[in-house]
Coordinates of C-alpha atoms in Angstrom, one line a residue:
Chain A
X9 CA 0.0 0.0 0.0
X10 CA 2.8 2.4 1.1
X11 CA 4.6 1.6 -2.1
X12 CA 1.6 2.5 -4.2
X13 CA 1.2 5.8 -2.5
X14 CA 4.9 6.5 -3.0
X15 CA 4.7 5.6 -6.7
X16 CA 1.7 7.9 -7.2
X17 CA 3.4 10.7 -5.5
X18 CA 6.6 10.4 -7.6
X19 CA 4.6 10.3 -10.8
X20 CA 2.5 13.3 -9.7
X21 CA 5.6 15.3 -8.7
X22 CA 7.4 14.7 -12.0
X23 CA 4.2 15.3 -13.9
X24 CA 3.8 18.6 -12.1
X25 CA 7.3 19.7 -13.0
X26 CA 6.5 18.8 -16.6
X27 CA 3.4 20.9 -16.5
X28 CA 5.2 23.9 -15.0
X29 CA 7.9 23.8 -17.7
X30 CA 5.2 23.5 -20.4
X31 CA 3.4 26.5 -18.8
X32 CA 6.5 28.7 -19.3
X33 CA 6.5 27.9 -23.0
X34 CA 2.8 28.7 -23.0
X35 CA 3.1 32.1 -21.3
X36 CA 6.2 33.6 -23.0
X37 CA 4.6 34.3 -26.4
X38 CA 1.6 35.8 -24.5
X39 CA 3.8 38.1 -22.5
X40 CA 5.8 39.1 -25.6
X41 CA 2.6 40.0 -27.4
X42 CA 1.5 42.1 -24.4
X43 CA 4.8 43.9 -24.4
X44 CA 4.4 44.6 -28.1
X45 CA 0.9 46.0 -27.6
X46 CA 2.2 48.2 -24.7
X47 CA 4.9 49.6 -27.0
X48 CA 2.3 50.4 -29.6
X49 CA 0.4 52.3 -26.9
X50 CA 3.5 54.1 -25.9
X51 CA 4.1 55.1 -29.5
X52 CA 0.6 56.6 -29.7
X53 CA 1.0 58.5 -26.4
X54 CA 4.2 60.0 -27.6
X55 CA 3.2 60.7 -31.1
X56 CA -0.3 62.2 -30.7
X57 CA -0.4 63.7 -27.2
X58 CA 3.2 64.1 -26.3
X59 CA 2.4 62.7 -22.9
X60 CA 5.3 62.7 -20.5
X61 CA 7.0 59.3 -20.0
X62 CA 5.8 58.7 -16.4
X63 CA 2.2 59.6 -17.2
X64 CA 2.2 57.7 -20.4
X65 CA 3.5 54.5 -18.7
X66 CA 0.9 54.8 -16.0
X67 CA -1.9 55.0 -18.6
X68 CA -0.4 52.0 -20.5
X69 CA -0.2 49.9 -17.3
X70 CA -3.9 50.3 -16.9
X71 CA -4.6 48.8 -20.3
X72 CA -2.2 45.9 -20.4
X73 CA -2.3 42.6 -18.5
X74 CA 0.2 41.5 -15.8
X75 CA 3.2 41.2 -15.6
X76 CA 3.9 43.7 -18.4
X77 CA 1.6 46.2 -16.7
X78 CA 3.6 45.7 -13.5
X79 CA 6.8 46.5 -15.4
X80 CA 5.3 49.8 -16.7
X81 CA 3.9 50.7 -13.3
X82 CA 7.3 50.1 -11.7
X83 CA 9.0 52.2 -14.3
X84 CA 6.5 55.1 -14.0
X85 CA 6.7 55.0 -10.2
X86 CA 10.5 55.2 -10.1
X87 CA 10.5 58.1 -12.5
X88 CA 7.8 59.9 -10.4
X89 CA 9.4 59.6 -7.0
X90 CA 11.9 62.4 -7.6
X91 CA 14.9 60.4 -6.4
X92 CA 16.9 61.7 -9.3
X93 CA 17.1 58.5 -11.3
X94 CA 17.1 59.0 -15.1
X95 CA 15.0 57.0 -17.5
X96 CA 17.7 54.5 -18.3
X97 CA 18.3 53.6 -14.6
X98 CA 14.6 53.4 -14.0
X99 CA 14.1 51.2 -17.0
X100 CA 17.0 48.9 -16.1
X101 CA 15.8 48.6 -12.5
X102 CA 12.2 47.7 -13.6
X103 CA 13.4 44.9 -15.8
X104 CA 13.6 42.7 -12.8
X105 CA 9.8 42.4 -12.9
X106 CA 10.1 40.8 -16.4
X107 CA 12.9 38.5 -15.3
X108 CA 10.8 37.3 -12.4
X109 CA 7.9 36.8 -14.8
X110 CA 10.0 34.4 -16.9
X111 CA 11.3 36.5 -19.8
X112 CA 14.5 35.0 -21.1
X113 CA 17.9 36.6 -21.0
X114 CA 17.8 37.3 -24.7
X115 CA 14.4 39.1 -24.4
X116 CA 15.8 41.2 -21.5
X117 CA 18.9 42.2 -23.5
X118 CA 16.8 43.4 -26.3
X119 CA 14.3 45.3 -24.1
X120 CA 17.1 46.9 -22.2
X121 CA 18.4 48.7 -25.2
X122 CA 15.4 51.0 -25.4
X123 CA 16.2 52.4 -21.9
X124 CA 19.3 54.2 -23.1
X125 CA 17.4 56.3 -25.6
X126 CA 13.9 56.5 -24.0
X127 CA 12.8 60.1 -23.5
X128 CA 16.1 61.6 -24.7
X129 CA 15.2 62.9 -28.1
X130 CA 12.3 64.4 -30.2
X131 CA 9.2 62.4 -30.9
X132 CA 10.2 61.3 -34.4
X133 CA 13.4 59.7 -33.1
X134 CA 11.6 58.1 -30.1
X135 CA 9.1 56.5 -32.5
X136 CA 11.9 55.1 -34.6
X137 CA 13.4 53.4 -31.6
X138 CA 10.1 52.1 -30.2
X139 CA 9.0 50.7 -33.6
X140 CA 12.4 49.0 -34.0
X141 CA 12.0 47.3 -30.6
X142 CA 8.5 46.4 -31.3
X143 CA 9.5 44.6 -34.5
X144 CA 12.2 42.6 -32.6
X145 CA 9.7 41.7 -29.9
X146 CA 7.2 40.5 -32.5
X147 CA 9.9 38.4 -34.1
X148 CA 10.7 36.9 -30.7
X149 CA 7.1 36.3 -30.1
X150 CA 6.8 34.4 -33.3
X151 CA 9.8 32.2 -32.5
X152 CA 8.3 31.7 -29.0
X153 CA 5.1 30.5 -30.5
X154 CA 6.9 27.9 -32.6
X155 CA 8.7 26.7 -29.5
X156 CA 5.5 26.6 -27.7
X157 CA 3.8 24.4 -30.3
X158 CA 6.8 22.1 -30.2
X159 CA 7.3 21.8 -26.5
X160 CA 4.1 22.2 -24.6
X161 CA 2.6 18.8 -25.3
X162 CA 6.1 17.2 -25.0
X163 CA 6.6 18.5 -21.5
X164 CA 3.1 17.7 -20.4
X165 CA 3.7 14.0 -21.2
X166 CA 7.4 13.9 -20.5
X167 CA 7.0 14.7 -16.8
X168 CA 4.6 11.9 -16.2
X169 CA 6.7 9.5 -18.3
X170 CA 9.8 10.3 -16.4
X171 CA 7.9 9.8 -13.2
X172 CA 6.7 6.4 -14.4
X173 CA 10.2 5.5 -15.4
X174 CA 11.6 6.4 -12.0
X175 CA 8.9 4.2 -10.3
X176 CA 9.7 1.3 -12.6
X177 CA 13.4 1.6 -11.7
X178 CA 12.7 1.7 -8.0
X179 CA 10.3 -1.3 -8.0
Chain B
X10 CA 7.1 76.9 -3.2
X11 CA 10.5 77.9 -4.5
X12 CA 12.1 75.2 -2.4
X13 CA 10.3 72.7 -4.7
X14 CA 13.0 73.6 -7.2
X15 CA 15.4 71.4 -5.2
X16 CA 13.5 68.3 -6.4
X17 CA 14.2 69.4 -10.0
X18 CA 18.0 69.3 -9.6
X19 CA 20.5 66.4 -9.7
X20 CA 21.0 64.7 -6.3
X21 CA 24.6 66.1 -6.0
X22 CA 23.2 69.7 -6.3
X23 CA 20.4 68.9 -3.9
X24 CA 22.9 67.8 -1.2
X25 CA 24.8 71.1 -1.5
X26 CA 21.8 73.4 -1.6
X27 CA 19.5 71.7 0.8
X28 CA 18.9 73.7 4.0
X29 CA 21.6 76.2 3.0
X30 CA 19.7 78.4 0.7
X31 CA 17.0 80.9 1.6
X32 CA 14.7 80.3 -1.4
X33 CA 12.6 83.3 -0.6
X34 CA 15.4 85.6 -1.6
X35 CA 17.1 83.7 -4.5
X36 CA 16.4 85.1 -7.9
X37 CA 18.7 83.0 -10.1
X38 CA 20.7 79.9 -10.0
X39 CA 23.4 79.4 -12.7
X40 CA 24.9 76.1 -13.6
X41 CA 27.7 75.9 -16.1
X42 CA 29.7 72.7 -16.8
X43 CA 33.2 72.8 -15.2
X44 CA 32.5 76.1 -13.6
X45 CA 31.3 77.2 -10.1
X46 CA 27.7 77.1 -9.1
X47 CA 26.5 80.7 -8.8
X48 CA 23.4 81.9 -6.8
X49 CA 22.0 85.4 -7.2
X50 CA 19.7 87.2 -4.9
X51 CA 18.4 90.7 -5.0
X52 CA 21.6 92.2 -3.8
X53 CA 24.6 89.9 -4.5
X54 CA 25.9 86.8 -6.1
X55 CA 27.6 84.0 -4.2
X56 CA 28.7 80.4 -4.3
X57 CA 27.9 77.3 -2.4
X58 CA 29.9 74.2 -1.5
X59 CA 29.7 71.4 1.0
X60 CA 30.7 73.7 3.8
X61 CA 28.1 76.4 3.1
X62 CA 27.9 79.8 1.5
X63 CA 31.2 81.0 -0.1
X64 CA 32.9 83.1 -2.7
X65 CA 32.0 82.2 -6.3
X66 CA 35.5 81.1 -6.9
X67 CA 35.3 78.5 -4.1
X68 CA 31.9 77.3 -5.1
X69 CA 31.0 73.7 -6.1
X70 CA 32.2 72.9 -9.6
X71 CA 29.2 71.7 -11.7
X72 CA 29.7 68.5 -13.7
X73 CA 28.3 67.3 -17.0
X74 CA 26.4 64.6 -15.1
X75 CA 24.8 67.2 -12.8
X76 CA 23.5 69.1 -15.8
X77 CA 22.3 66.1 -17.8
X78 CA 20.6 64.6 -14.8
X79 CA 19.0 68.0 -13.9
X80 CA 17.7 68.4 -17.4
X81 CA 16.3 64.8 -17.4
X82 CA 14.5 65.5 -14.2
X83 CA 13.2 68.8 -15.4
X84 CA 11.9 67.4 -18.6
X85 CA 10.4 64.4 -16.7
X86 CA 12.7 62.2 -18.9
X87 CA 10.4 63.3 -21.8
X88 CA 12.4 65.5 -24.1
X89 CA 10.0 64.9 -26.9
X90 CA 7.2 66.5 -24.9
X91 CA 8.8 69.9 -24.7
X92 CA 11.2 69.9 -27.6
X93 CA 9.5 73.0 -29.0
X94 CA 10.3 74.9 -25.9
X95 CA 13.9 73.6 -25.8
X96 CA 14.4 74.7 -29.4
X97 CA 13.4 78.1 -28.2
X98 CA 16.1 77.8 -25.5
X99 CA 14.1 77.4 -22.3
X100 CA 11.8 75.2 -20.4
X101 CA 9.2 75.9 -17.7
X102 CA 9.1 74.0 -14.4
X103 CA 6.2 73.2 -12.2
X104 CA 5.8 76.5 -10.2
X105 CA 6.5 78.6 -13.2
X106 CA 10.3 78.8 -12.8
X107 CA 11.9 79.4 -16.1
X108 CA 15.1 77.5 -17.1
X109 CA 17.3 78.9 -19.9
X110 CA 19.4 76.2 -21.7
X111 CA 22.7 76.5 -23.5
X112 CA 24.4 73.8 -25.5
X113 CA 25.5 72.8 -29.0
X114 CA 22.8 73.6 -31.4
X115 CA 21.9 71.1 -34.1
X116 CA 20.6 72.8 -37.3
X117 CA 18.5 71.3 -40.1
X118 CA 17.4 73.2 -43.1
X119 CA 18.2 76.5 -41.5
X120 CA 16.2 75.8 -38.4
X121 CA 17.2 74.7 -34.9
X122 CA 16.5 71.0 -34.7
X123 CA 17.6 70.3 -31.2
X124 CA 20.2 71.1 -28.5
X125 CA 22.9 68.6 -27.5
X126 CA 25.9 68.7 -25.1
X127 CA 24.1 70.9 -22.7
X128 CA 26.6 73.2 -21.0
X129 CA 24.7 75.7 -19.1
X130 CA 21.4 76.3 -17.2
X131 CA 20.0 79.5 -15.9
X132 CA 17.2 78.8 -13.4
X133 CA 15.1 81.9 -12.8
X134 CA 12.9 81.5 -9.7
X135 CA 9.3 82.7 -10.2
X136 CA 7.8 84.5 -7.3
X137 CA 4.4 85.7 -6.7
X138 CA 4.5 89.1 -5.1
X139 CA 0.9 89.8 -4.0
X140 CA 0.4 93.5 -4.3
X141 CA 3.3 94.1 -6.7
X142 CA 0.9 96.1 -8.9
X143 CA -0.3 98.4 -6.1
X144 CA 1.6 101.4 -7.5
X145 CA 1.0 100.6 -11.1
X146 CA -2.7 99.9 -10.9
X147 CA -4.0 103.5 -10.5
X148 CA -1.9 104.5 -13.5
X149 CA -3.8 101.9 -15.7
X150 CA -7.0 103.9 -15.3
X151 CA -7.7 107.1 -17.2
X152 CA -11.0 108.9 -16.5
X153 CA -12.0 105.8 -14.5
X154 CA -11.6 103.7 -17.6
X155 CA -9.0 101.0 -18.0
X156 CA -6.6 101.9 -20.7
X157 CA -4.5 99.5 -22.8
X158 CA -1.0 99.6 -21.5
X159 CA 2.4 98.4 -22.6
X160 CA 4.9 97.8 -19.9
X161 CA 8.5 98.3 -21.1
X162 CA 11.7 97.2 -19.4
X163 CA 15.0 95.4 -19.7
X164 CA 15.0 91.7 -18.5
X165 CA 14.8 91.1 -14.8
X166 CA 12.8 94.2 -13.8
X167 CA 9.7 92.4 -12.7
X168 CA 7.5 92.6 -15.7
X169 CA 6.0 89.2 -15.4
X170 CA 5.5 89.5 -11.6
X171 CA 3.7 92.8 -12.3
X172 CA 1.5 91.4 -15.1
X173 CA 0.5 88.5 -12.8
X174 CA -0.6 90.9 -10.0
X175 CA -2.4 93.2 -12.4
X176 CA -4.4 90.2 -13.7
X177 CA -5.2 89.1 -10.2
X178 CA -6.3 92.6 -9.1
X179 CA -8.3 93.4 -12.2
X180 CA -9.9 90.0 -12.1
X181 CA -10.8 90.2 -8.5
X182 CA -12.3 93.7 -9.1
X183 CA -14.9 92.1 -11.4
X184 CA -13.3 92.0 -14.9
X185 CA -13.1 89.0 -17.1
X186 CA -9.4 88.5 -17.8
X187 CA -7.8 86.1 -20.3
X188 CA -4.0 85.5 -19.9
X189 CA -2.2 84.3 -23.1
X190 CA 0.6 82.6 -21.3
X191 CA 2.9 81.4 -24.1
X192 CA 5.8 80.4 -21.8
X193 CA 3.7 79.4 -18.8
X194 CA 5.4 82.1 -16.8
X195 CA 2.5 84.4 -15.8
X196 CA 0.1 81.8 -14.3
X197 CA 2.7 79.1 -14.1
X198 CA 0.3 76.4 -15.3
X199 CA 1.4 72.9 -14.5
X200 CA -0.6 70.3 -16.5
X201 CA -3.1 73.1 -17.3
X202 CA -3.8 74.4 -13.8
X203 CA -2.5 77.8 -12.7
X204 CA 0.0 77.3 -9.8
X205 CA -0.1 81.0 -8.9
X206 CA -3.0 83.2 -8.0
X207 CA -4.2 85.1 -11.1
X208 CA -7.6 86.0 -9.9
X209 CA -11.2 84.8 -9.7
X210 CA -12.3 85.7 -13.2
X211 CA -9.1 84.8 -15.1
X212 CA -8.9 82.2 -17.8
X213 CA -5.5 81.1 -19.0
X214 CA -4.6 79.9 -22.5
X215 CA -1.4 78.1 -21.7
X216 CA 1.6 77.4 -23.9
X217 CA -0.1 79.0 -26.9
X218 CA 1.7 81.4 -29.3
X219 CA 0.5 84.9 -28.5
X220 CA -1.0 85.7 -31.9
X221 CA -3.1 82.5 -32.0
X222 CA -4.0 82.8 -28.3
X223 CA -5.3 86.3 -28.7
X224 CA -7.5 85.2 -31.6
X225 CA -8.8 82.2 -29.6
X226 CA -9.5 84.5 -26.6
X227 CA -11.4 87.0 -28.8
X228 CA -13.4 84.3 -30.5
X229 CA -14.5 82.2 -27.5
X230 CA -13.9 83.8 -24.1
X231 CA -15.4 87.3 -24.5
X232 CA -12.7 88.9 -22.4
X233 CA -12.7 92.5 -21.1
X234 CA -8.9 92.4 -20.7
X235 CA -6.3 90.4 -22.4
X236 CA -3.0 90.0 -20.6
X237 CA 0.1 88.8 -22.3
X238 CA 3.9 88.7 -21.9
X239 CA 6.8 89.8 -24.1
X240 CA 5.2 91.0 -27.3
X241 CA 7.6 91.3 -30.1
X242 CA 6.9 89.1 -33.2
X243 CA 5.2 90.8 -36.2
X244 CA 2.4 88.2 -35.9
X245 CA 1.6 89.7 -32.5
X246 CA 1.0 93.0 -34.3
X247 CA -1.6 91.5 -36.6
X248 CA -3.4 89.9 -33.6
X249 CA -3.3 93.2 -31.7
X250 CA -4.9 94.9 -34.7
X251 CA -7.8 92.6 -34.3
X252 CA -8.0 93.4 -30.7
X253 CA -8.4 97.1 -31.6
X254 CA -11.4 96.2 -33.7
X255 CA -12.9 94.2 -30.9
X256 CA -12.5 97.0 -28.4
X257 CA -10.9 94.9 -25.8
X258 CA -8.2 96.2 -23.4
X259 CA -4.7 94.8 -23.6
X260 CA -2.1 94.8 -20.9
X261 CA 1.2 93.5 -22.1
X262 CA 4.9 93.7 -21.6
X263 CA 7.8 94.2 -24.0
X264 CA 11.6 94.0 -23.7
X265 CA 13.3 97.4 -24.2
X266 CA 14.8 100.3 -22.5
X267 CA 12.9 103.2 -23.9
X268 CA 9.6 103.9 -25.8
X269 CA 11.6 105.0 -28.9
X270 CA 13.5 101.7 -29.0
X271 CA 10.2 99.7 -28.8
X272 CA 8.4 101.9 -31.3
X273 CA 11.1 101.1 -34.0
X274 CA 9.9 97.5 -34.1
X275 CA 7.8 96.0 -36.8
X276 CA 4.9 94.8 -34.7
X277 CA 4.2 98.4 -33.6
X278 CA 3.4 99.5 -37.1
X279 CA 0.8 96.7 -37.4
X280 CA -0.9 96.8 -34.0
X281 CA 0.8 99.2 -31.7
X282 CA -2.1 101.7 -31.8
X283 CA -4.0 99.4 -29.5
X284 CA -2.1 100.9 -26.6
X285 CA -2.9 104.2 -25.1
X286 CA 0.0 104.4 -22.7
X287 CA 3.4 102.9 -21.9
X288 CA 5.0 102.4 -18.5
X289 CA 8.8 102.1 -18.3
X290 CA 10.2 100.0 -15.5
X291 CA 13.7 99.7 -14.0
X292 CA 15.5 98.1 -11.1
X293 CA 16.7 101.3 -9.6
X294 CA 14.8 100.8 -6.3
X295 CA 14.5 97.1 -6.6
X296 CA 12.5 95.2 -9.3
X297 CA 9.4 96.9 -10.5
X298 CA 10.5 100.5 -10.0
X299 CA 8.2 102.8 -12.2
X300 CA 10.4 105.2 -14.1
X301 CA 7.9 106.9 -16.4
X302 CA 4.3 106.7 -17.5
X303 CA 4.1 107.9 -21.1
X304 CA 1.2 108.6 -23.4
X305 CA 1.4 106.3 -26.4
X306 CA 1.7 108.1 -29.7
X307 CA 1.6 105.8 -32.6
X308 CA 4.7 106.4 -34.8
X309 CA 4.0 107.4 -38.4

């Protein structure tokens, strides 16, 4: 009886790990699409209403889902608190939110680049930079979708299979 | 309110100025890269370092990072939002303080595209002096009727302070006043809301070129008085000509040292006849000293 319970627990634990890994493949493209949408909103705020960066990011945060919204809130708040940080520092510090949410290192490296130019030039130049980043994010999202299609089902099954294998080896 | 200016400066400068400067007396703060920080009040100029007030030569030496950081804070990290102002060489802070900017100008097709390598800032502290117009106000009336007046003086003689208090007092006495505040200096609007008291019946068209603002005010706001700052562009003259037709009073200021110098300018030919008198200011007995009140005679 005890053995049976042990076996079930091992299979469940391994299965769960598999599901968690597959979930990360499932969420990344979603997050990247959210980020791309947020950048589109930022473009509009800058282009049409010349809204200041902290205000624009607060508005964007209200229209986008977590965790991207949290990233923009964090960025806007650190710009607003008058501690003397500039946009680049605030942007870099806020990236931790995206790292925690499961963005990959390559995503972060690309997003980070915008921080060095954000808010530092006229609207036309800002738009160029934002559009460029948006295009790269969309490319990443596409690649992430392909990976998702390949890996989600695989990891869903793989976890349970490994669990079963371990049980077999132990018996 | 002037102490809020501290939050608009780079952290290094805040550390030096915090609790050491009497913001009620400071008129100007000058930051130049690689040179000492200079503070000017009504009577003198002095420096400031980590030990306190000092001679200008011993003052804290301003760094490029101090300037860049200050500008980033002042622009809320949003250069694009105020690049029009920056191209004109200044920006306005919350509270109406005006910051003049110097740096390397980037030209494109004969026009200023932007400024880079910022090397100097001149922060002029805006102050509301309630009652500043006490002496001037009676001179604005002729036979108990308000007359359109041009206030003439060199920079730094208190024109804007005076205009603000004139608006406040006229407005509180029952007149509908519209301020065309091209550089957000008179009403010191921040996100559209006047930060200084400009009166109960005063509307403010903020950040709008004077000529366009005057037309907007005439069309929509039925003002009795239009108040505006630093008239000088020929377009202003055309707009003033319309004001004459509408029969609205104008109180405005203009850079210059004498009536003759002002009357030689192009806008005067176009719309100068709106004015019935001119008041010349100086700093002889402090800002806002009335030197002369002259009848306006339109030059031929």
